[in-house]
Short mmCIF file of C-alpha atoms in Angstrom, two decimals:
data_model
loop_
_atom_site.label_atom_id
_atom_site.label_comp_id
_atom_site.label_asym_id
_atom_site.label_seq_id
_atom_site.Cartn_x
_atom_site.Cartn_y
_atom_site.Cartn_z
CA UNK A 1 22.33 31.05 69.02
CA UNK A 2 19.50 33.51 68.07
CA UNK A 3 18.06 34.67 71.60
CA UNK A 4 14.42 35.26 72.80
CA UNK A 5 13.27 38.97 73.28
CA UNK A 6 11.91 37.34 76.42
CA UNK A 7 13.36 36.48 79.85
CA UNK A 8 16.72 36.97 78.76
CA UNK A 9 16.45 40.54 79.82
CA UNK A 10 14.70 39.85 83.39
CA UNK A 11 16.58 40.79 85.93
CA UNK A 12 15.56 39.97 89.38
CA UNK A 13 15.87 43.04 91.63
CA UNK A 14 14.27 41.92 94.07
CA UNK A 15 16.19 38.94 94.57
CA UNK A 16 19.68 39.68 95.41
CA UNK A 17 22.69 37.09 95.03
CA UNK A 18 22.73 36.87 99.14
CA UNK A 19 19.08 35.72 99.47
CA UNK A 20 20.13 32.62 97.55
CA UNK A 21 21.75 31.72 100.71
CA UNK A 22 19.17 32.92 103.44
CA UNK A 23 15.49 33.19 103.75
CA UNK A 24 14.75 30.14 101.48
CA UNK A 25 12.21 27.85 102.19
CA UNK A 26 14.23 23.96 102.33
CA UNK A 27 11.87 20.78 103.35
CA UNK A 28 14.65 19.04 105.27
CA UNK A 29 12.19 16.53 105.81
CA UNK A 30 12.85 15.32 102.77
CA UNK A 31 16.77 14.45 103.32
CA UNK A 32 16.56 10.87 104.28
CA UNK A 33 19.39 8.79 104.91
CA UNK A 34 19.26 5.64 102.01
CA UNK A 35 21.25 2.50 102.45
CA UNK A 36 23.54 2.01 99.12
CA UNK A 37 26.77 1.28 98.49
CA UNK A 38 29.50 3.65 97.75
CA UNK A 39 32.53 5.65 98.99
CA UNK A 40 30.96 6.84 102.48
CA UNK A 41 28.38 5.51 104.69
CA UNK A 42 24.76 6.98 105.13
CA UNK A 43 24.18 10.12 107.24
CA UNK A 44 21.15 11.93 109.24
CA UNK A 45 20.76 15.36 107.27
CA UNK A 46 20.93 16.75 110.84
CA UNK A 47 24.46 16.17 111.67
CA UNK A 48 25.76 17.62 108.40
CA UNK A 49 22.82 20.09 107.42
CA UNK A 50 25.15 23.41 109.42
CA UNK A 51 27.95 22.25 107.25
CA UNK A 52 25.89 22.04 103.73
CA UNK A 53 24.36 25.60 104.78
CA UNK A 54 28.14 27.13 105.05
CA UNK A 55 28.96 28.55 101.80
CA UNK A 56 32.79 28.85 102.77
CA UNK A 57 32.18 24.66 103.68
CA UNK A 58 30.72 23.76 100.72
CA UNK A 59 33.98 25.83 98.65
CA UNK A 60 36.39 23.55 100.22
CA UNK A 61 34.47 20.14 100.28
CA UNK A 62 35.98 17.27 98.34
CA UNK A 63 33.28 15.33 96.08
CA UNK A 64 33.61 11.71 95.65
CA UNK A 65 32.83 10.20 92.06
CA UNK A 66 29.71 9.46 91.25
CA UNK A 67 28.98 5.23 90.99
CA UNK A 68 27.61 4.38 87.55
CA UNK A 69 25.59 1.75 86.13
CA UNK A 70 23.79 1.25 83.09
CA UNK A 71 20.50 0.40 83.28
CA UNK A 72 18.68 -1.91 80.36
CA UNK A 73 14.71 -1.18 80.45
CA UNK A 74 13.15 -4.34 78.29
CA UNK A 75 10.63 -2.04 76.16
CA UNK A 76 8.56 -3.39 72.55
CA UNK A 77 7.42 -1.61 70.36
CA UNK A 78 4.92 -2.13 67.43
CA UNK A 79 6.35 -1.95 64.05
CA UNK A 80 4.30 -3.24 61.04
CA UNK A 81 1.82 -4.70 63.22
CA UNK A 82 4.84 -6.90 64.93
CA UNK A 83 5.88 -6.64 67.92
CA UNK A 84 9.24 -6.26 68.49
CA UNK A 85 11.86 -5.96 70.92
CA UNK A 86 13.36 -2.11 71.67
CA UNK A 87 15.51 -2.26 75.01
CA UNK A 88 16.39 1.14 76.35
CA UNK A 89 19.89 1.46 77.98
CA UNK A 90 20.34 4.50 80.06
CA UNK A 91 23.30 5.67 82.07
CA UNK A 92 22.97 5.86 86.00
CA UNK A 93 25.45 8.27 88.12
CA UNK A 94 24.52 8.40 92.19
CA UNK A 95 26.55 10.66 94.50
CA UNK A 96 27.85 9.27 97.86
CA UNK A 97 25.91 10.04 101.00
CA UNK A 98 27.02 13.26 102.01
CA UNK A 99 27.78 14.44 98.35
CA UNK A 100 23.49 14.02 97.67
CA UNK A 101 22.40 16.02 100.82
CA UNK A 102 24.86 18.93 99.21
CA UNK A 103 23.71 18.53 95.47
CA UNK A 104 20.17 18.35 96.77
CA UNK A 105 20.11 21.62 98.83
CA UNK A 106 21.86 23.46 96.11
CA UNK A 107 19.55 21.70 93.60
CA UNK A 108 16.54 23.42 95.79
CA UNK A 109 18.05 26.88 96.33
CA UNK A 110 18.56 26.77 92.48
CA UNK A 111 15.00 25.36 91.99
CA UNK A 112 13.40 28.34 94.39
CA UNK A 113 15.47 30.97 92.70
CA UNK A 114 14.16 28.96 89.28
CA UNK A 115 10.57 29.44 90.40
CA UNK A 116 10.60 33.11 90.46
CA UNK A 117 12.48 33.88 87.57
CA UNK A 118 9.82 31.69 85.57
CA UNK A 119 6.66 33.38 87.37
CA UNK A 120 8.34 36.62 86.27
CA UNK A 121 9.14 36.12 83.11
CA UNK A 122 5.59 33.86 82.40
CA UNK A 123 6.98 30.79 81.75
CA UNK A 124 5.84 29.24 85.35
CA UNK A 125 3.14 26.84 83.68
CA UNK A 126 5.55 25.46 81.05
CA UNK A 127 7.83 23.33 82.99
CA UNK A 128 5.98 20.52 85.14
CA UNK A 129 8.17 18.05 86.03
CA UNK A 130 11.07 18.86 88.95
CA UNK A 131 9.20 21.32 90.37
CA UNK A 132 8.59 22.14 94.16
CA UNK A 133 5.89 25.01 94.07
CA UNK A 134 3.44 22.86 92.05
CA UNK A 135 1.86 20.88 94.66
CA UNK A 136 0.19 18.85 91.76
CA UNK A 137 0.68 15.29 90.18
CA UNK A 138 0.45 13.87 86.48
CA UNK A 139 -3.09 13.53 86.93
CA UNK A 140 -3.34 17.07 87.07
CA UNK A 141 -1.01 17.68 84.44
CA UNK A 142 -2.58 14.99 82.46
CA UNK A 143 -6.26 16.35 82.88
CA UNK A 144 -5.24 19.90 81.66
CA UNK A 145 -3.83 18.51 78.38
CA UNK A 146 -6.46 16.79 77.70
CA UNK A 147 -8.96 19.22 79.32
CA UNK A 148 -7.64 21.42 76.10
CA UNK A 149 -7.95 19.22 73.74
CA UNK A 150 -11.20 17.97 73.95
CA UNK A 151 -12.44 21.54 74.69
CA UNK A 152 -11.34 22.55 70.93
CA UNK A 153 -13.38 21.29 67.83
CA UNK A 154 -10.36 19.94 65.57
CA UNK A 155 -6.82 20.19 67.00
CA UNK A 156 -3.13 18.71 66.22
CA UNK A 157 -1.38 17.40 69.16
CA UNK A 158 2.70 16.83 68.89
CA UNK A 159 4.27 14.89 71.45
CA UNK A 160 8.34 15.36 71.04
CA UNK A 161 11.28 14.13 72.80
CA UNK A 162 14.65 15.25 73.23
CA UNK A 163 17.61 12.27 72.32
CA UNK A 164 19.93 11.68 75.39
CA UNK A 165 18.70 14.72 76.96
CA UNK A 166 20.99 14.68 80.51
CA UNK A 167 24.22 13.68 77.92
CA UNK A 168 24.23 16.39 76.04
CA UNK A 169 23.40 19.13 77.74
CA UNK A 170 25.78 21.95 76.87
CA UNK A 171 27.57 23.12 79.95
CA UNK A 172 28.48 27.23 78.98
CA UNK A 173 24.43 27.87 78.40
CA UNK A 174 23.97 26.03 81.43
CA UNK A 175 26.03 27.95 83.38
CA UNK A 176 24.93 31.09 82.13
CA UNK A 177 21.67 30.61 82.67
CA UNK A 178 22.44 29.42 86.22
CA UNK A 179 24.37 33.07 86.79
CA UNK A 180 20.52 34.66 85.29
CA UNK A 181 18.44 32.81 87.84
CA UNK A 182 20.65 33.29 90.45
CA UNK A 183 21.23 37.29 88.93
CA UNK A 184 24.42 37.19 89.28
CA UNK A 185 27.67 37.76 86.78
CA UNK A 186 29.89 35.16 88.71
CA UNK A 187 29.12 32.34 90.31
CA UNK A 188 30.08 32.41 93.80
CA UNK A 189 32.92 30.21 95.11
CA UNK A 190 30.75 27.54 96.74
CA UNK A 191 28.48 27.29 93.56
CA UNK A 192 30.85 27.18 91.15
CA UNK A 193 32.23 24.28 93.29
CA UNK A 194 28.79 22.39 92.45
CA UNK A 195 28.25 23.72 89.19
CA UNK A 196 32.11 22.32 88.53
CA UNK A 197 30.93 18.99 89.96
CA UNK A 198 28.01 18.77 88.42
CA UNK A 199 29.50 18.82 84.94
CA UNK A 200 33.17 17.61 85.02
CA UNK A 201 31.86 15.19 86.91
CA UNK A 202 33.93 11.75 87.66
CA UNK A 203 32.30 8.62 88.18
CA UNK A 204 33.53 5.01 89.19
CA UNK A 205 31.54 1.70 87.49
CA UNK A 206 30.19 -0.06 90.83
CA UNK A 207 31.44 -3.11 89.33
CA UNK A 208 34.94 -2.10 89.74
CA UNK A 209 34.48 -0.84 92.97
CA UNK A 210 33.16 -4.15 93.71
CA UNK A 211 35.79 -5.90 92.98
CA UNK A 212 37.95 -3.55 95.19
CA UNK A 213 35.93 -4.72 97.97
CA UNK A 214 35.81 -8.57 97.18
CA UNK A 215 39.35 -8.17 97.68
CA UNK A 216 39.49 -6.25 101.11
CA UNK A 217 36.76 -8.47 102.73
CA UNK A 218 36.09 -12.32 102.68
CA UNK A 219 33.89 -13.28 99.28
CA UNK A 220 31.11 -14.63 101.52
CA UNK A 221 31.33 -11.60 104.29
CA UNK A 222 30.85 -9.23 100.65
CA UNK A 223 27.78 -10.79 99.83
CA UNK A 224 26.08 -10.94 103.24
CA UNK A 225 27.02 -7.10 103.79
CA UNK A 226 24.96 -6.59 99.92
CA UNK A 227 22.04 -8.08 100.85
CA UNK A 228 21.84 -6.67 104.46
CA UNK A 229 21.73 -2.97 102.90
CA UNK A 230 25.75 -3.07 102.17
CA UNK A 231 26.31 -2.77 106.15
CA UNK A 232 29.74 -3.26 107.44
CA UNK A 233 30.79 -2.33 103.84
CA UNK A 234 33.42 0.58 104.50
CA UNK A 235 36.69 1.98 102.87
CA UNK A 236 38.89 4.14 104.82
CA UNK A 237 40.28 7.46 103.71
CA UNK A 238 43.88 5.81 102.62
CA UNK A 239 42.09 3.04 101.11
CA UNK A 240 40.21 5.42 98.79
CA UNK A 241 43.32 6.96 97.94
CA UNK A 242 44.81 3.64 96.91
CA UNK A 243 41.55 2.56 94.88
CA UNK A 244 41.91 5.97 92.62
CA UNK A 245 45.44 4.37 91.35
CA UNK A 246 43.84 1.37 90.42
CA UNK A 247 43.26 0.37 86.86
CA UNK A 248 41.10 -2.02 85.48
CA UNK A 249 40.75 -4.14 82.17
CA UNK A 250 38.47 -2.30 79.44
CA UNK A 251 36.76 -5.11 78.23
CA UNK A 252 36.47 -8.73 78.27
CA UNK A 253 39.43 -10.58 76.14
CA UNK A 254 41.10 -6.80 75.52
CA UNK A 255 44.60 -6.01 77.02
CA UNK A 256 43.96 -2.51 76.64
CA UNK A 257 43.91 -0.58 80.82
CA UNK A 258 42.42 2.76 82.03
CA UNK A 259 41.81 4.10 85.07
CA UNK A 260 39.28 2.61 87.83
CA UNK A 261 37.76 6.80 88.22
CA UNK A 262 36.65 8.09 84.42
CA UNK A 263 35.97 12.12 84.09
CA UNK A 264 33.42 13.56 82.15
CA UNK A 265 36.18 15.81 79.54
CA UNK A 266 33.64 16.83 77.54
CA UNK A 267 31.67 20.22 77.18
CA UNK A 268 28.53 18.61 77.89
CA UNK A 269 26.79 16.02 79.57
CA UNK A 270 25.56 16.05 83.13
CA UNK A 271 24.62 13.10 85.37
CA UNK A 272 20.77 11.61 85.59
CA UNK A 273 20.29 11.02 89.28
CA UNK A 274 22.07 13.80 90.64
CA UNK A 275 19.96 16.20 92.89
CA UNK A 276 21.16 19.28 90.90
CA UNK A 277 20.22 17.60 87.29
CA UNK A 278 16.80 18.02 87.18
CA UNK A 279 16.50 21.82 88.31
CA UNK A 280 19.47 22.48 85.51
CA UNK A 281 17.08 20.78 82.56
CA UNK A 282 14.73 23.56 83.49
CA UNK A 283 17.05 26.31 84.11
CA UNK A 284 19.20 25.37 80.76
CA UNK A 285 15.80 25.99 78.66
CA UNK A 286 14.42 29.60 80.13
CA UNK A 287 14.75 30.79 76.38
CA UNK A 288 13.74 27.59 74.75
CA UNK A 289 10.24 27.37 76.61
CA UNK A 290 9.88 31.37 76.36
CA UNK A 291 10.10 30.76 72.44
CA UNK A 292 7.90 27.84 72.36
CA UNK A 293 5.06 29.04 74.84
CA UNK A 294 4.90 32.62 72.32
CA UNK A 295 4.65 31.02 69.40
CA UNK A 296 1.89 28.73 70.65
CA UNK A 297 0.03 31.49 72.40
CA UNK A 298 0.28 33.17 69.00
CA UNK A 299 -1.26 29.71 67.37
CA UNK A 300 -3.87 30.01 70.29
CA UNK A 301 -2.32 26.87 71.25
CA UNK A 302 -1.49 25.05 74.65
CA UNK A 303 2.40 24.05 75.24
CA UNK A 304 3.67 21.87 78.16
CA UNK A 305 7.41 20.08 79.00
CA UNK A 306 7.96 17.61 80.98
CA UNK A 307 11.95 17.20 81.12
CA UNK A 308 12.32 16.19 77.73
CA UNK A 309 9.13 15.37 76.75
CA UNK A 310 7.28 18.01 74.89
CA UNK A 311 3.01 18.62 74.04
CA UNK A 312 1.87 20.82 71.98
CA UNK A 313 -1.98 20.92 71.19
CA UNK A 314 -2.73 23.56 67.79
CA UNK A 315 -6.52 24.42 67.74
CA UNK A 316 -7.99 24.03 63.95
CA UNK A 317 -4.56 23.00 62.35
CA UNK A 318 -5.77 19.64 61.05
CA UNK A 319 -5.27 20.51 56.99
CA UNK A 320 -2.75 18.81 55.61
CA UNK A 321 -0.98 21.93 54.79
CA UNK A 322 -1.16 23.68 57.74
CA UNK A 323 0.34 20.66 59.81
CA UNK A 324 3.22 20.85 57.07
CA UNK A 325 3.53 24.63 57.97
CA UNK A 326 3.50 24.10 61.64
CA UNK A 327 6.12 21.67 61.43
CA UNK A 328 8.27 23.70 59.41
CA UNK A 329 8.05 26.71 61.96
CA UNK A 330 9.05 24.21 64.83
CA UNK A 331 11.71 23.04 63.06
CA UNK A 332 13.06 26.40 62.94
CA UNK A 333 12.55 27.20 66.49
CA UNK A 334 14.07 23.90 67.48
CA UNK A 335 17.38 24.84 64.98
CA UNK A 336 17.59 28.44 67.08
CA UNK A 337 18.59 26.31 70.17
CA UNK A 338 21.42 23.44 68.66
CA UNK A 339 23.88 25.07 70.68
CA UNK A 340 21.93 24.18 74.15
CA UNK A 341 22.80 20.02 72.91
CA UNK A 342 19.28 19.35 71.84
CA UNK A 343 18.40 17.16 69.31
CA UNK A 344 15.19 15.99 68.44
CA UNK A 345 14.55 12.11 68.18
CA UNK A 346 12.29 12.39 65.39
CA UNK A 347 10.96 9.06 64.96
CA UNK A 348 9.64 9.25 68.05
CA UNK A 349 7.71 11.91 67.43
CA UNK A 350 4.13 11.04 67.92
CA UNK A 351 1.40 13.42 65.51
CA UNK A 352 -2.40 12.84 66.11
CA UNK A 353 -5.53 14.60 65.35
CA UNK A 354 -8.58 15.47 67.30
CA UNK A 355 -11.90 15.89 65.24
CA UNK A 356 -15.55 14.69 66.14
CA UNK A 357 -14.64 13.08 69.33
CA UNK A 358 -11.98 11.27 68.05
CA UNK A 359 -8.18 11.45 67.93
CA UNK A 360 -6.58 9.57 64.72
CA UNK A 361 -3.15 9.49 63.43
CA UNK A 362 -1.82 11.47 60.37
CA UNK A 363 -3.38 8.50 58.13
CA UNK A 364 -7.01 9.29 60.13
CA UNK A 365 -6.69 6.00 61.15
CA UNK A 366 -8.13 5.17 65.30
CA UNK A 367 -5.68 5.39 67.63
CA UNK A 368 -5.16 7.52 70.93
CA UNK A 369 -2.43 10.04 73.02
CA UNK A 370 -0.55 8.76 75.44
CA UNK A 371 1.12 11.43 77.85
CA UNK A 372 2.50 11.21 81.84
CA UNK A 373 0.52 7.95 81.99
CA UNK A 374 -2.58 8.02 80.87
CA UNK A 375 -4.30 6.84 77.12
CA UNK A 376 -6.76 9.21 75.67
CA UNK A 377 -8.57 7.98 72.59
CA UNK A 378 -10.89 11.08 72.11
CA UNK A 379 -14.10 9.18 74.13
CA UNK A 380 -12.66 7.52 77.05
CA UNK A 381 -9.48 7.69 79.35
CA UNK A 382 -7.50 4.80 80.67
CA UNK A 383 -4.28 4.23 82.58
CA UNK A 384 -1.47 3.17 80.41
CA UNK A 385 -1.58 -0.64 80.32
CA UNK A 386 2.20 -0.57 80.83
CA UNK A 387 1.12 0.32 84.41
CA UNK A 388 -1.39 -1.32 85.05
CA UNK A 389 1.41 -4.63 83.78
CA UNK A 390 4.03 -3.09 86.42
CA UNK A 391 1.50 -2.88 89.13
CA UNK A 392 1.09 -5.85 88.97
CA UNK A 393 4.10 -7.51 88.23
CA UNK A 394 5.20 -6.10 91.57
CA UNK A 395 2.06 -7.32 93.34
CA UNK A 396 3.05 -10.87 92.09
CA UNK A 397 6.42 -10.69 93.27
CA UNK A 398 5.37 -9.92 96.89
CA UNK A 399 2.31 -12.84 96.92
CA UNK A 400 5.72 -14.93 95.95
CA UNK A 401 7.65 -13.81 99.36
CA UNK A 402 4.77 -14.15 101.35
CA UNK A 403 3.82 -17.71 100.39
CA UNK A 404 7.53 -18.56 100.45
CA UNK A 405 7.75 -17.40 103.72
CA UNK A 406 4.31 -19.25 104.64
CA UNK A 407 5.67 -22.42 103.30
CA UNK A 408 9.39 -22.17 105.19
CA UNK A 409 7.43 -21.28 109.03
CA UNK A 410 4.20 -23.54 108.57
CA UNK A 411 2.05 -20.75 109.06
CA UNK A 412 -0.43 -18.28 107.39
CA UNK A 413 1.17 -15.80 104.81
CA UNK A 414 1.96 -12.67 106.09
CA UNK A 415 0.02 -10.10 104.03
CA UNK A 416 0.13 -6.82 106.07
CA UNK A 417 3.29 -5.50 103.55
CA UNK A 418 1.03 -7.04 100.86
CA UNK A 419 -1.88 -4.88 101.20
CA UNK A 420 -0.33 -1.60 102.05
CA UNK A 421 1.61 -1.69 99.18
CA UNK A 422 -0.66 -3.17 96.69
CA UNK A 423 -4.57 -3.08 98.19
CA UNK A 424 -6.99 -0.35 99.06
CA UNK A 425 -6.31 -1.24 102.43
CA UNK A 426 -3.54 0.78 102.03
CA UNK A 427 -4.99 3.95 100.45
CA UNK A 428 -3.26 6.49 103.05
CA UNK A 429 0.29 3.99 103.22
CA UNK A 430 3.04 6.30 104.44
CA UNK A 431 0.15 9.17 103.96
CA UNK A 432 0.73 9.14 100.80
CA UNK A 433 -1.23 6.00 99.71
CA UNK A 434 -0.11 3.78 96.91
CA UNK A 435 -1.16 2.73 93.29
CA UNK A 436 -4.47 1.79 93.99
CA UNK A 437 -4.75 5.38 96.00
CA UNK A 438 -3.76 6.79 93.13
CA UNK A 439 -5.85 4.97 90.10
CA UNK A 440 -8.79 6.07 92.22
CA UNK A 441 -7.43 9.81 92.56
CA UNK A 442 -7.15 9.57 88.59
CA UNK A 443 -10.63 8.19 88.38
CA UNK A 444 -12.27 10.94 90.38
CA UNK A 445 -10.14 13.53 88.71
CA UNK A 446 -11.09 12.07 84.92
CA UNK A 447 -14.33 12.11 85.53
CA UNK A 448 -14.57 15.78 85.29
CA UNK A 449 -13.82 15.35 81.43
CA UNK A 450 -16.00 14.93 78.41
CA UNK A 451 -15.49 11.29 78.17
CA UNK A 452 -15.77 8.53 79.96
CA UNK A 453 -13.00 6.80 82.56
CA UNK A 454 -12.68 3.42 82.54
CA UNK A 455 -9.60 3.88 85.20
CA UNK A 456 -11.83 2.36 88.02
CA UNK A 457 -12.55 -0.18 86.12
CA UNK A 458 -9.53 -0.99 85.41
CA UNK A 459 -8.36 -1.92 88.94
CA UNK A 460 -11.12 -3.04 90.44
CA UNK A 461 -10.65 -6.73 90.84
CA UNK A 462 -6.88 -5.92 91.87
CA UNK A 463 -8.35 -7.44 95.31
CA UNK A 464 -9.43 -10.77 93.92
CA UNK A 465 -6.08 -11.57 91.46
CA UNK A 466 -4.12 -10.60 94.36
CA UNK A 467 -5.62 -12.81 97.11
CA UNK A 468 -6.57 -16.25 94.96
CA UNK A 469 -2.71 -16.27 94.32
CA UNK A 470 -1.91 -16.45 98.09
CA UNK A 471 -1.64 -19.78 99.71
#
């Protein structure tokens, strides 16, 4: 791989390999205990936070695999004016209890250490998402892209993603770009220990683990422990060790065996969920945003990632030619970093132009940009309707409890849940508010812009569809 003149060749001095361990800033606050099911059962950060702190610990600690699922997102899409079903699978890996509190706090070291090698090397503004020094949301994020865009005259605006991003990330990049932000030649025993994890990872499908249970406990004790939070669920260190010789059918109606825990063999891959992942998306592509953000400074242009989701607005590049051009020069960038496992999902790349208030497609046809959640259309601003139709949905689902439970006691429904969750009653829920908190936080922050939000309109009889479906 062709590498950047850029941050390649930063080396931070003034970081040494021991302040990765000591001085760091680390919001245990935000190491709650969560009930699901696995290997071990939930524990309070504080009784194992002097053990994840011990490097020497950490060396000798014995991961469990991760649980996997696959998760199927119902998505359409419109294709010759039809619309038409598009289902997204994508692959779900959780560590056990324990395991998460460890891949989190080396996931923040990693992410602190992350934060200064980007401010140093300029590339702080690129990366948004997974960040803990931002102190901003997408409606920040959203409103600068946009803020750019409608500040130029004539502008083309590519939105790109990366294919199975987390699956193929290359692990020997990743790891040496790990050893850069950390400025170090070797990882040190305890992070090699997580890097290891991290990417020859094992993993167990919950299903079969499942099944492991149904036969340790009664059928009907199983299913009351699920639905109470998996309480009373446990497996005992010699009972783990027998599960891991367990096998388990491939598929339905196939003879064919293999082995209840699966390994990741391959050089690449890491798992989505893990609290290491996301820092390592932003670490593995120091030299891939460096690139980018020059060449679009050079273009006097604006460039922004978010994971794998990339913007790039182009002042004045709206001539045929010149998008052809552009798109040729990306294409090379893009080929420079193959060896990092990226591959770009092409027709999913979205192109659009901006000229006289309006954003078209490539045909000059209406239509809009939709990035981190918001639709702009070049003279007003909306929230996506996708979630404004999840909103919703889960407001529904909630009136249905309520006037199920109203129905089974004979009394009123209880609505208290209800409108925290789903109401401006509960703008400051959990202090942090909750949709509605948010639409209006958009709304107030969109209004700033040369166009017009329709974002409080949007919501604003969220009150009245809510309530006349109550008993």
């Amino acid at each position: 791989m062709k590498q950047s003149n850029g941050p390649q060749s930063l080396q931070l001095h003034s970081l040494p390999s021991s302040s990765i361990q000591q001085g760091r800033a680390i919001d245990w606050d935000r190491y709650s205990s969560k009930s699901y099911l696995h290997f071990d059962q939930p524990i309070n950060i504080e009784k194992i936070k002097d053990k994840i702190e011990d490097p020497q610990w950490v060396s000798k600690y014995s991961f469990y695999p991760f649980m996997h699922f696959s998760l199927v997102m119902k998505r359409f899409r419109m294709k010759d004016g039809v619309k038409q079903k598009d289902p997204k699978e994508r692959a779900i890996f959780y560590a056990a209890h324990k395991d998460q509190f460890i891949y989190k706090y080396y996931g923040d070291l990693l992410n602190n250490a992350y934060n200064e090698y980007a401010k140093k090397s300029g590339i702080d503004d690129v990366a948004i998402a997974y960040r803990n020094n931002k102190g901003k949301s997408n409606i920040d994020f959203s409103y600068e892209v946009f803020d750019f865009i409608l500040k130029t005259e004539e502008s083309y605006i590519l939105a790109i993603d990366f294919k199975s991003f987390f699956d193929t990330i290359a692990h020997k990049p990743l790891k040496q770009n790990i050893q850069r932000v950390l400025n170090t030649d070797m990882l040190e025993e305890d992070w090699y220990k997580v890097y290891r994890n991290t990417t020859k990872f094992s993993y167990v499908h919950i299903q079969d683990y499942e099944e492991f249970l149904k036969d340790k406990y009664d059928i009907k004790y199983f299913k009351k422990c699920r639905k109470d939070k998996n309480k009373g669920l446990k497996i005992t260190p010699a009972e783990f060790r027998n599960f891991k010789k367990r096998e388990t059918i491939v598929s339905a109606g196939s003879s064919g065996h293999r082995k209840v825990i699966q390994r990741n063999g391959k050089s690449y891959g890491i798992p989505q969920g893990s609290g290491m992942s996301a820092v390592c998306s932003n670490v593995l592509l120091i030299d891939f945003d460096y690139d980018l953000l020059e060449w679009a400074r050079n273009n006097s242009g604006l460039y922004r990632r978010y994971s794998d989701d990339l913007i790039l607005v182009i002042p004045g590049a709206v001539s045929k030619q010149r998008r052809a051009e552009i798109d040729d020069e990306l294409e090379a960038i893009f080929s420079r970093y193959e060896s990092l496992g990226l591959e770009i999902q092409k027709e999913k790349t979205v192109k659009r132009l901006y000229k006289d208030r309006e954003i078209t497609n490539e045909n000059s046809e209406k239509s809009s940009l939709d990035y981190l959640g918001f639709v702009l259309d070049g003279r007003q601003v909306r929230l996506r309707e996708k979630s404004l139709f999840k909103y919703y949905s889960r407001a529904y689902k909630k009136v249905k409890v309520s006037n199920k439970i109203s129905l089974a006691t004979g009394t009123p429904p209880p609505v208290r849940d209800l409108y925290n969750l789903y109401t401006h009653l509960g703008w400051r829920h959990r202090g942090y508010g909750n949709f509605i908190t948010y639409a209006y936080k958009a709304h107030k922050k969109m209004k700033k812009l040369k166009v017009q939000s329709h974002i409080r309109d949007q919501v604003k009889r969220h009150w009245h569809k809510i309530n006349k479906r109550l008993l």
